[in-house]
GROMACS .gro file of C-alpha atoms in nm:
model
  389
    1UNK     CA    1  -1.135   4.671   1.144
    2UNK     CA    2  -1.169   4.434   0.853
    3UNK     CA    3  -0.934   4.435   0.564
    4UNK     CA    4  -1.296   4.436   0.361
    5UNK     CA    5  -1.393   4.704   0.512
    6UNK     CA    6  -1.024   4.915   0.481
    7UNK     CA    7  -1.022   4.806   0.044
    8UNK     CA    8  -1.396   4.959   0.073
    9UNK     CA    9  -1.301   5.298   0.254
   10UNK     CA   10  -0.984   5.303   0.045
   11UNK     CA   11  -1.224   5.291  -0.283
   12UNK     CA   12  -1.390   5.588  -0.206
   13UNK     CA   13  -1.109   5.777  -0.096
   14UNK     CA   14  -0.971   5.723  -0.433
   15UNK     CA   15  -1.272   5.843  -0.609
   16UNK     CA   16  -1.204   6.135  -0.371
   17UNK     CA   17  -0.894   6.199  -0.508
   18UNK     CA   18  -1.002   6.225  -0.848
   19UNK     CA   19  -1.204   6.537  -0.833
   20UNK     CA   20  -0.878   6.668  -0.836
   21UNK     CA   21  -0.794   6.467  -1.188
   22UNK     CA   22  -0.541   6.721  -1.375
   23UNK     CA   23  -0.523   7.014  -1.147
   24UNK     CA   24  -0.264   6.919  -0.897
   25UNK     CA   25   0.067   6.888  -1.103
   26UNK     CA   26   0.300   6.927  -1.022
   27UNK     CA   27   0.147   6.750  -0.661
   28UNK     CA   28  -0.028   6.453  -0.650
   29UNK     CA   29  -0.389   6.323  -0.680
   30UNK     CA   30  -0.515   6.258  -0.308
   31UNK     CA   31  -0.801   6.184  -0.147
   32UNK     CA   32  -0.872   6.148   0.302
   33UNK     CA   33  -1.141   6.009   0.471
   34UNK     CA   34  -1.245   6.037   0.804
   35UNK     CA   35  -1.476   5.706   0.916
   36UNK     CA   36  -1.629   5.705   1.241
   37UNK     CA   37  -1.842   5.416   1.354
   38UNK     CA   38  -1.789   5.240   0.988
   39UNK     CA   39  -1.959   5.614   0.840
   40UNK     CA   40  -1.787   5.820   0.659
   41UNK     CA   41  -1.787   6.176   0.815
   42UNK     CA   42  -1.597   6.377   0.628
   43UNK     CA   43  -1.383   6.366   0.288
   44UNK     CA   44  -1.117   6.603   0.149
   45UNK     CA   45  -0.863   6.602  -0.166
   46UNK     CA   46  -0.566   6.801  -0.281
   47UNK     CA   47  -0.760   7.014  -0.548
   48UNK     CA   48  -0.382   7.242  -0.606
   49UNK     CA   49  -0.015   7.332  -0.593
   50UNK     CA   50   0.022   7.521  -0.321
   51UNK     CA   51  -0.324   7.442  -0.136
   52UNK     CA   52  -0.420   7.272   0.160
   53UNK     CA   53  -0.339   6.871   0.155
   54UNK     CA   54  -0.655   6.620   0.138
   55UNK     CA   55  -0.570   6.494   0.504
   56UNK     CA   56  -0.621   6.883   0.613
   57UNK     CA   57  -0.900   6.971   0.403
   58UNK     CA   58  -1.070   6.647   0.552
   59UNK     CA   59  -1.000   6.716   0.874
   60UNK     CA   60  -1.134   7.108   0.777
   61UNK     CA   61  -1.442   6.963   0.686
   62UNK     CA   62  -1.514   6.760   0.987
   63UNK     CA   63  -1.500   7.051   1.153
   64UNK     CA   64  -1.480   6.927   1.511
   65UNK     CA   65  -1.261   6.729   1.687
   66UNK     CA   66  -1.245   6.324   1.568
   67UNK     CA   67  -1.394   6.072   1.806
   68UNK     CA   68  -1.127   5.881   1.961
   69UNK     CA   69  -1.211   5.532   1.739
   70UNK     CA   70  -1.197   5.753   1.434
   71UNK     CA   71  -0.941   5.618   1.174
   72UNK     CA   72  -0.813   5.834   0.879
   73UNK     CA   73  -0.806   5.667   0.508
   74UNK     CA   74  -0.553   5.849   0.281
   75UNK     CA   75  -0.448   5.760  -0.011
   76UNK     CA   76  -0.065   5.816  -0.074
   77UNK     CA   77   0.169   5.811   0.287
   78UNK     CA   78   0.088   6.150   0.438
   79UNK     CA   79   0.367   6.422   0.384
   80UNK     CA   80   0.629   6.493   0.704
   81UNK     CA   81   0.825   6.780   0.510
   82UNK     CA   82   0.771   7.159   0.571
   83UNK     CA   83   0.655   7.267   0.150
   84UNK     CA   84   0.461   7.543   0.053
   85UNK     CA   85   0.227   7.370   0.330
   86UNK     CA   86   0.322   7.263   0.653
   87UNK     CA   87   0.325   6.884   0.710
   88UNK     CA   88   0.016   6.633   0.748
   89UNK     CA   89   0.131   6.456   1.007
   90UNK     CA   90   0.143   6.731   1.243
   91UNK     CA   91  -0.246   6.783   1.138
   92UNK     CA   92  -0.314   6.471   1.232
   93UNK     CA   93  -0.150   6.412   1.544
   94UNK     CA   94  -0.281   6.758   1.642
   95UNK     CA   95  -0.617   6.696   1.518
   96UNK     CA   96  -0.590   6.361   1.777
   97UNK     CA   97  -0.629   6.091   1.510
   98UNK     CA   98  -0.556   5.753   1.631
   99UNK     CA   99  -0.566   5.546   1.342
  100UNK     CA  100  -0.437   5.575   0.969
  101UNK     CA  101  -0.535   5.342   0.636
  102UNK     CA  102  -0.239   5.466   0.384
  103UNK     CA  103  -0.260   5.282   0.060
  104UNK     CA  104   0.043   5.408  -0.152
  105UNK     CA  105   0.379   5.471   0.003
  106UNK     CA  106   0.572   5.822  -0.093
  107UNK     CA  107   0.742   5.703  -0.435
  108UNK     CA  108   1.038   6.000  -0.297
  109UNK     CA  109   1.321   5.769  -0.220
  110UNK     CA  110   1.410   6.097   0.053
  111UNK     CA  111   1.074   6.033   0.210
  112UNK     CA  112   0.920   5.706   0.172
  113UNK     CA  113   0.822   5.590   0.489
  114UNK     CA  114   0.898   5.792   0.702
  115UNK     CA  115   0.590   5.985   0.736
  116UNK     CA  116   0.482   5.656   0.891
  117UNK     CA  117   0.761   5.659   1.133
  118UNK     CA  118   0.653   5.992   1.242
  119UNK     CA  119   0.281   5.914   1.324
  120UNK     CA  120   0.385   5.572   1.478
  121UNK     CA  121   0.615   5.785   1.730
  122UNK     CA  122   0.332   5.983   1.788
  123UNK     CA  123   0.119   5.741   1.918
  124UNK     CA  124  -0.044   5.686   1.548
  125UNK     CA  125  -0.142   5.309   1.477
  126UNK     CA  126  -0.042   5.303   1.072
  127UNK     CA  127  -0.158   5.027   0.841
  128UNK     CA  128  -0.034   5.062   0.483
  129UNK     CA  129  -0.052   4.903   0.179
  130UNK     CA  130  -0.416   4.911   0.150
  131UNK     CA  131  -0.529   4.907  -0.257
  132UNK     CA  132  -0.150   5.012  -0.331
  133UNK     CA  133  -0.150   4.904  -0.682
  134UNK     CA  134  -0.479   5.149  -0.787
  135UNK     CA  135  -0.333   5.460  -0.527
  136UNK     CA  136  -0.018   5.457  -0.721
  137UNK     CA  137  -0.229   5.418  -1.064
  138UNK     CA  138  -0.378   5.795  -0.951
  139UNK     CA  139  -0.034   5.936  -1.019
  140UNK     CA  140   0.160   5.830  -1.307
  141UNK     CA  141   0.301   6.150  -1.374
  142UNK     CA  142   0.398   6.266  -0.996
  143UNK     CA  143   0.579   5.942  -0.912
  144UNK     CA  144   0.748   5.941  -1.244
  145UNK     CA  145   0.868   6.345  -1.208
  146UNK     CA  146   0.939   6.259  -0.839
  147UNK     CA  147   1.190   5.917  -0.901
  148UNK     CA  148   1.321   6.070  -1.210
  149UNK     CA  149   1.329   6.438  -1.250
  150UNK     CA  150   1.212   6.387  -1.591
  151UNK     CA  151   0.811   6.461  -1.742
  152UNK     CA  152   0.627   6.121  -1.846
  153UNK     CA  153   0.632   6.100  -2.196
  154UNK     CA  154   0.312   5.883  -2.294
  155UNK     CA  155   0.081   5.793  -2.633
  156UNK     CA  156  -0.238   5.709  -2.713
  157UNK     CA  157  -0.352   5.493  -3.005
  158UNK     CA  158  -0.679   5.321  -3.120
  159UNK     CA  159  -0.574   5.087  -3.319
  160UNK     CA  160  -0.823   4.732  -3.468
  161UNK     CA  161  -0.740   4.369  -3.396
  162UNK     CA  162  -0.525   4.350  -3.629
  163UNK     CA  163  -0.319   4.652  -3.501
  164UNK     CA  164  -0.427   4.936  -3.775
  165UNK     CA  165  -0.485   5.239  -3.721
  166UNK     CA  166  -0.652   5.359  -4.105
  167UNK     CA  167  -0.711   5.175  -4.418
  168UNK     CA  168  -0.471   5.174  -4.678
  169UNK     CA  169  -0.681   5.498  -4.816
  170UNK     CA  170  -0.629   5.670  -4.502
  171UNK     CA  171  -1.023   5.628  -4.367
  172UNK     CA  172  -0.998   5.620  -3.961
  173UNK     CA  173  -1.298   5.786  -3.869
  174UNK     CA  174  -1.400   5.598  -3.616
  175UNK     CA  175  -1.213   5.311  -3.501
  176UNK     CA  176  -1.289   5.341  -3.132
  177UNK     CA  177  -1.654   5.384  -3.002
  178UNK     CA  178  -1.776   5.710  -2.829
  179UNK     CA  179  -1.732   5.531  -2.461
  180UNK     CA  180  -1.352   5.466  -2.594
  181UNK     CA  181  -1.332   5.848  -2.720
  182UNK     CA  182  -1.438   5.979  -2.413
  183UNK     CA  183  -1.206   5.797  -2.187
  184UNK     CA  184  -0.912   5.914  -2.407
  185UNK     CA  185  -1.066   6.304  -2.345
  186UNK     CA  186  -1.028   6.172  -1.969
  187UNK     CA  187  -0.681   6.139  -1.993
  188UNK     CA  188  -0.638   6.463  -2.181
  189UNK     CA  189  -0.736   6.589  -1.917
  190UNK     CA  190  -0.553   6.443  -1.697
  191UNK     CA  191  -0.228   6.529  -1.868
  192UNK     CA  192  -0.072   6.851  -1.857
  193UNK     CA  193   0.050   6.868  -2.211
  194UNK     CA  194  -0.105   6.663  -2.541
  195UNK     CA  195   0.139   6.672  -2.861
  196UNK     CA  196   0.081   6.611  -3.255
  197UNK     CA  197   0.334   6.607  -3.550
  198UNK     CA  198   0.262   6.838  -3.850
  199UNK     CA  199   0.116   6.549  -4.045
  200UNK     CA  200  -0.148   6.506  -3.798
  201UNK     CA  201  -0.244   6.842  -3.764
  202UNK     CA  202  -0.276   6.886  -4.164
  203UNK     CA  203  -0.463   6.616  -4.220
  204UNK     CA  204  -0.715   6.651  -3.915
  205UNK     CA  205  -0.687   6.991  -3.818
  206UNK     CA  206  -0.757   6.874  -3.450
  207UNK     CA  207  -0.898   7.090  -3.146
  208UNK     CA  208  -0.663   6.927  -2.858
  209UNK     CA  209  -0.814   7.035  -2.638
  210UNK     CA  210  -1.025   6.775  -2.343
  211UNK     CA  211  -1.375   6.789  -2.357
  212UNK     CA  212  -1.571   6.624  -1.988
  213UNK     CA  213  -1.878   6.636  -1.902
  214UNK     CA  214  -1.972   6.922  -2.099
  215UNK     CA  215  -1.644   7.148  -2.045
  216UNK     CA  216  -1.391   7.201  -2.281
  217UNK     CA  217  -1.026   7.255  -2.116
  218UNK     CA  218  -0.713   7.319  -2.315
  219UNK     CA  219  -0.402   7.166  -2.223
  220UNK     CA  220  -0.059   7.272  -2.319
  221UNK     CA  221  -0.048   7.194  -2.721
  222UNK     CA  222   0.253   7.088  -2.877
  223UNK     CA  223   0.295   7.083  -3.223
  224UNK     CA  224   0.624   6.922  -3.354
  225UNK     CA  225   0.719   7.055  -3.685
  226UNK     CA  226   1.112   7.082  -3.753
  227UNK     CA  227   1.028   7.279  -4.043
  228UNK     CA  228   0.739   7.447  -3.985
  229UNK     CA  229   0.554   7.270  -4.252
  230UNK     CA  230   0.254   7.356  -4.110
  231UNK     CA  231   0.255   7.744  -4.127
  232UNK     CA  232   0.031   7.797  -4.424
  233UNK     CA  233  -0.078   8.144  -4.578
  234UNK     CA  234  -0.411   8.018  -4.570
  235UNK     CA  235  -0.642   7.785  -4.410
  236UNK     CA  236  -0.403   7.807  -4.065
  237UNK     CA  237  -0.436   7.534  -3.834
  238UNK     CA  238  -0.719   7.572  -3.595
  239UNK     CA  239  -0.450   7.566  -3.330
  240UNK     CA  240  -0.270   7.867  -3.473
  241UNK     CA  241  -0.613   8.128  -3.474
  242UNK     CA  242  -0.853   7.965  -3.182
  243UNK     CA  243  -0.917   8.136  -2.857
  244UNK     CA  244  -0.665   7.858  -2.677
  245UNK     CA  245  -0.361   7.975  -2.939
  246UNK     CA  246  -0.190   8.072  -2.628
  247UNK     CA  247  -0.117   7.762  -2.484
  248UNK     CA  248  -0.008   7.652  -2.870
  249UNK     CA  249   0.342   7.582  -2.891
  250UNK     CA  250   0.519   7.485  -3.185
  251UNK     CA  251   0.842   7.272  -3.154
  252UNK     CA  252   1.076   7.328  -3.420
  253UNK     CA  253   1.479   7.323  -3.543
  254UNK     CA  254   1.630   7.638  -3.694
  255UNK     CA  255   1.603   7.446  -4.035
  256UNK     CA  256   1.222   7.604  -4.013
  257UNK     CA  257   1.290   7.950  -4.063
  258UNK     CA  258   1.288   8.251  -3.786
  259UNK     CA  259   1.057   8.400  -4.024
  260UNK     CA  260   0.776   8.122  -3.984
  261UNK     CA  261   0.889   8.113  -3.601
  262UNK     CA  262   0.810   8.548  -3.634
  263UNK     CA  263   0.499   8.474  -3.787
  264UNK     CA  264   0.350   8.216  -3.568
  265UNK     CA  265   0.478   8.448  -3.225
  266UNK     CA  266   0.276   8.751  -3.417
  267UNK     CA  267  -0.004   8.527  -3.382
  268UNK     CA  268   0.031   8.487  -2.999
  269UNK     CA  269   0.139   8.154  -3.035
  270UNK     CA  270   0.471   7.992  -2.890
  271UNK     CA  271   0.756   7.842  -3.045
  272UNK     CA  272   1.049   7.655  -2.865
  273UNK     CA  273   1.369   7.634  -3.123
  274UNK     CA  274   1.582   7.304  -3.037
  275UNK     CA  275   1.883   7.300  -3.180
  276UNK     CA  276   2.062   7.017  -3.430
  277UNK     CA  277   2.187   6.908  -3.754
  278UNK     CA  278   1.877   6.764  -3.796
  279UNK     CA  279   1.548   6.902  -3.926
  280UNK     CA  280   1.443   6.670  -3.648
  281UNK     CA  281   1.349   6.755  -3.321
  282UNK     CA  282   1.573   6.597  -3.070
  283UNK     CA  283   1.373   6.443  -2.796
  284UNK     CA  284   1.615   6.429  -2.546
  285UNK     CA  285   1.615   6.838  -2.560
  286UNK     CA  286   1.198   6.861  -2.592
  287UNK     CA  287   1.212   6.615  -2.247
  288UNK     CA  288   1.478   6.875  -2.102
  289UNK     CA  289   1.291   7.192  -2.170
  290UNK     CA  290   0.975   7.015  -2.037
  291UNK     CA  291   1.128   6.953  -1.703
  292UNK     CA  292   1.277   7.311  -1.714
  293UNK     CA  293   0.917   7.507  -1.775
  294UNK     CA  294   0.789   7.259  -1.518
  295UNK     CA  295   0.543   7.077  -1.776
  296UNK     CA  296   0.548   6.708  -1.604
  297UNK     CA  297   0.395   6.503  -1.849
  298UNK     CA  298   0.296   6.515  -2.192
  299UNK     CA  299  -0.004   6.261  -2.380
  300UNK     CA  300   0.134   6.221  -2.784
  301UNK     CA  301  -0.162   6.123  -2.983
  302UNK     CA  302   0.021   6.076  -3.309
  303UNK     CA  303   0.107   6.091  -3.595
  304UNK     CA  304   0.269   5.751  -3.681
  305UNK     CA  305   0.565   5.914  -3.743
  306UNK     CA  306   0.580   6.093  -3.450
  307UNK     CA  307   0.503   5.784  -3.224
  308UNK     CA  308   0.768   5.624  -3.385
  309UNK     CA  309   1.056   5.817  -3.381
  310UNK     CA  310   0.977   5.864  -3.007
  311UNK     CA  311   0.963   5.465  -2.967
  312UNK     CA  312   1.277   5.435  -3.153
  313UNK     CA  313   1.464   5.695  -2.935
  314UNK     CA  314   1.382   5.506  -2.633
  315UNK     CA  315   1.188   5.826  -2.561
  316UNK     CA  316   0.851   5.671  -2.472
  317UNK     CA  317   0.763   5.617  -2.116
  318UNK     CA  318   0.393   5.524  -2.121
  319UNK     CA  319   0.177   5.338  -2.388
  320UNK     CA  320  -0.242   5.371  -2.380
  321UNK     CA  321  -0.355   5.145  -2.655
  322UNK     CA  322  -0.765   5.107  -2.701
  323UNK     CA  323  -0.794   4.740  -2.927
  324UNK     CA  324  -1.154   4.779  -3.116
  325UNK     CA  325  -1.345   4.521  -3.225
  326UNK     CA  326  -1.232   4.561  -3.603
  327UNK     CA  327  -1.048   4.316  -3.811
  328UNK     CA  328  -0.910   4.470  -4.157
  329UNK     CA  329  -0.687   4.225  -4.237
  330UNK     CA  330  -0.530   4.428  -4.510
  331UNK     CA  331  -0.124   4.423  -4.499
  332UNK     CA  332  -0.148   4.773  -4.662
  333UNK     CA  333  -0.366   4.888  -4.389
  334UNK     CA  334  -0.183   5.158  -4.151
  335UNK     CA  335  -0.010   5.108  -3.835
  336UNK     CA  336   0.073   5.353  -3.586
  337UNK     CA  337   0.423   5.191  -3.464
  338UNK     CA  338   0.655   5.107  -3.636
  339UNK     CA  339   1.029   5.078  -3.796
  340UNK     CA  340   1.184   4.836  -3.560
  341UNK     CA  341   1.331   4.516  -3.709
  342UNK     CA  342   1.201   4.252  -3.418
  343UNK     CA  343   1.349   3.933  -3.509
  344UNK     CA  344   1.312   3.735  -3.198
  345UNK     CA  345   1.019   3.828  -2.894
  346UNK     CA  346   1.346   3.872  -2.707
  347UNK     CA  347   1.420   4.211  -2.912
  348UNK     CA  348   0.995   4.275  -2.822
  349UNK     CA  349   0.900   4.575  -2.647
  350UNK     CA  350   0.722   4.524  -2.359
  351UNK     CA  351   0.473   4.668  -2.124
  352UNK     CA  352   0.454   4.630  -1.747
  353UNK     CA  353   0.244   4.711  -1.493
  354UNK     CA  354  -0.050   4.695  -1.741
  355UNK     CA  355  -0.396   4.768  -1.650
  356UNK     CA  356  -0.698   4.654  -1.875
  357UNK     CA  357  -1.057   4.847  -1.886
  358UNK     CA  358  -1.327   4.811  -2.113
  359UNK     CA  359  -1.485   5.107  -2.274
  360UNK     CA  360  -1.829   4.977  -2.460
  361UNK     CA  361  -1.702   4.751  -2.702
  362UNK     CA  362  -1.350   4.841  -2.689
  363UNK     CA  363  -1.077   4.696  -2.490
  364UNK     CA  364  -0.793   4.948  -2.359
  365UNK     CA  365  -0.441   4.808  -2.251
  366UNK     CA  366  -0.192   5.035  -2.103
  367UNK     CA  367   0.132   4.980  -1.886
  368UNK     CA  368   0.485   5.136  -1.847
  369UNK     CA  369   0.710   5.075  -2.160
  370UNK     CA  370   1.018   4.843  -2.158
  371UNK     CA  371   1.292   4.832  -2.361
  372UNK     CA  372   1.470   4.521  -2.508
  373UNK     CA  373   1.857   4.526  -2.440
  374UNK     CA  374   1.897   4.531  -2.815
  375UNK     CA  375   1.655   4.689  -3.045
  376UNK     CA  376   1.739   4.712  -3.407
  377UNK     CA  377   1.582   4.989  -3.618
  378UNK     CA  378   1.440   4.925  -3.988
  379UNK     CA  379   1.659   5.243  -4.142
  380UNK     CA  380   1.536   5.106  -4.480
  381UNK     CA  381   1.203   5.122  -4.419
  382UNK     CA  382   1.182   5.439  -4.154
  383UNK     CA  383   1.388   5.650  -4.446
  384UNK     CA  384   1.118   5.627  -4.681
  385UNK     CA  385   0.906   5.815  -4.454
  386UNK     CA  386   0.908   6.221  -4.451
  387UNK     CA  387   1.038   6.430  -4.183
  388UNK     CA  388   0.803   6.676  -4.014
  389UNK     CA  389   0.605   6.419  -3.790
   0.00000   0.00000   0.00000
């Protein structure tokens, strides 16, 4: 078959794996195709821990047994470890499949590869590699959780040409087009967690929640306030009182007062207590308690402070930044980033692996953060700035 034709099948079995898009974690996002005669037959994805693989539900669909030229499009290297399921690659050779299209290899350094070992000493022919690059784009979180151990820690900003994020009198309503907007609910979605500081959720009183195509889902919602600034005896967040202020939880330092944390648990929502000195919240211990609840990755959407502290701490893992066609060209114009003292690009931090999509008239960049070797904070400038996110 024609490498054309394998990047085609391989398309569609990614848009296959999508209709999966947030519900798998702490699995991946896949899709499987079965193509007879250059026709697609059946399709399946993994639509949940603990359910049936996409390979299997594909093969469930078909509901027959494969022609003998039929080949078998997957999306990430199928699985040849007993889990809560039994492996793929038993399915397939059972099923009689003679022919596999894998685009992205098992990022488990334990596993990688050998699934394709397995199916080539059953008689499978295995070509892999196909559309790596945009399989392995499905599942940012998964194959960071899987090398690591450790819950993706990524932020979202819509910033103007120029880099601002409000005018110096605070107006940001709406940078970003409604195309822009509703990608960003996308990855809400997608993400198992979305966090705010205080500051953010006084001055916008946001929903957090991920609103597509019509349905409103709530995420975790983490709120990081070290001294529970934003317990109020009136006007309470909407966070705090909605029908979602279950899956609220507040991250604060025992500098806010078990009495606010009383309060707020009175309410029905959550607090997590991280210890310190500091009437900061340590990172380091919000990343650990993550990966203990089994919360894999979590989408910050601000406020500046927030962002900042977590770029200074070496603590962000994933940038999202949508550029709008805005210029304000105002130094006292707002940024979202910011503190660092970057005297030379080689102090810069970087982004790799970057992707680049348009959304209407907006441009969004995202890509894996690096870090410089040496990165000097502003301490001048980032004291001036109050604590409480």
């Amino acid at each position: 078959m024609k490498e054309l034709d394998h990047t085609w099948f391989m398309r569609r079995a990614i848009d296959v794996a999508k209709r999966g898009w947030g519900d798998t974690h702490p699995n991946p996002l896949v899709g499987a195709l079965v193509v007879e005669g250059g026709e697609v037959v059946a399709e399946g994805h993994h639509a949940k821990a603990g359910e049936a693989h996409a390979e299997v539900n594909a093969l469930r669909t078909l509901g027959r047994k494969p022609k003998p030229s039929a080949t078998l499009y997957v999306t990430l290297e199928p699985c040849c470890t007993q889990g809560r399921t039994p492996p793929c690659t038993e399915a397939i050779a059972a099923a009689g499949i003679r022919h596999v299209v894998a685009g992205a290899t098992d990022p488990n350094p334990a596993h990688a590869g050998h699934g394709y070992d397995v199916l080539r000493a059953a008689g499978v022919e295995v070509a892999s590699g196909v559309l790596a690059a945009e399989c392995e784009d499905l599942n940012l979180i998964f194959n960071h959780w899987i090398t690591t151990g450790r819950p993706l820690f990524a932020a979202k900003s819509g910033v103007t040409l120029d880099g601002k994020v409000a005018t110096r009198t605070g107006d940001s309503r709406w940078i970003t087009g409604e195309p822009a907007r509703a990608n960003g609910h996308l990855w809400r979605r997608y993400f198992p967690a979305i966090a705010v500081g205080a500051g953010t959720l006084r001055a916008d009183n946001p929903r957090l929640t991920a609103r597509v195509n019509g349905t409103e889902w709530c995420p975790w919602r983490f709120v990081f306030d070290g001294l529970l600034r934003s317990v109020l005896d009136k006007a309470m967040p909407s966070v705090y009182t909605d029908e979602f202020r279950e899956r609220t939880i507040v991250v604060t330092t025992p500098h806010g007062g078990l009495g606010y944390v009383r309060k707020l648990n009175s309410m029905g929502v959550k607090t997590w207590v991280l210890g310190g000195q500091s009437a900061k919240v340590s990172f380091g211990d919000f990343r650990r308690r993550c990966a203990e609840e089994g919360i894999t990755g979590v989408f910050f959407e601000g406020g500046a402070q927030l962002l900042s502290e977590l770029l200074q701490a070496h603590e962000l893992d994933y940038l999202f930044t949508y550029h709008a066609p805005v210029l304000f060209a105002d130094d006292k114009g707002k940024t979202i980033l910011r503190g660092l003292r970057t005297e030379t690009l080689a102090n810069a931090v970087r982004l790799t692996c970057v992707r680049h999509e348009v959304h209407g008239d907006d441009s969004l960049m995202r890509g894996f953060v690096k870090y410089p070797e040496k990165m000097f904070i502003d301490e001048a400038a980032f004291s001036r700035r109050s604590p409480g996110g």
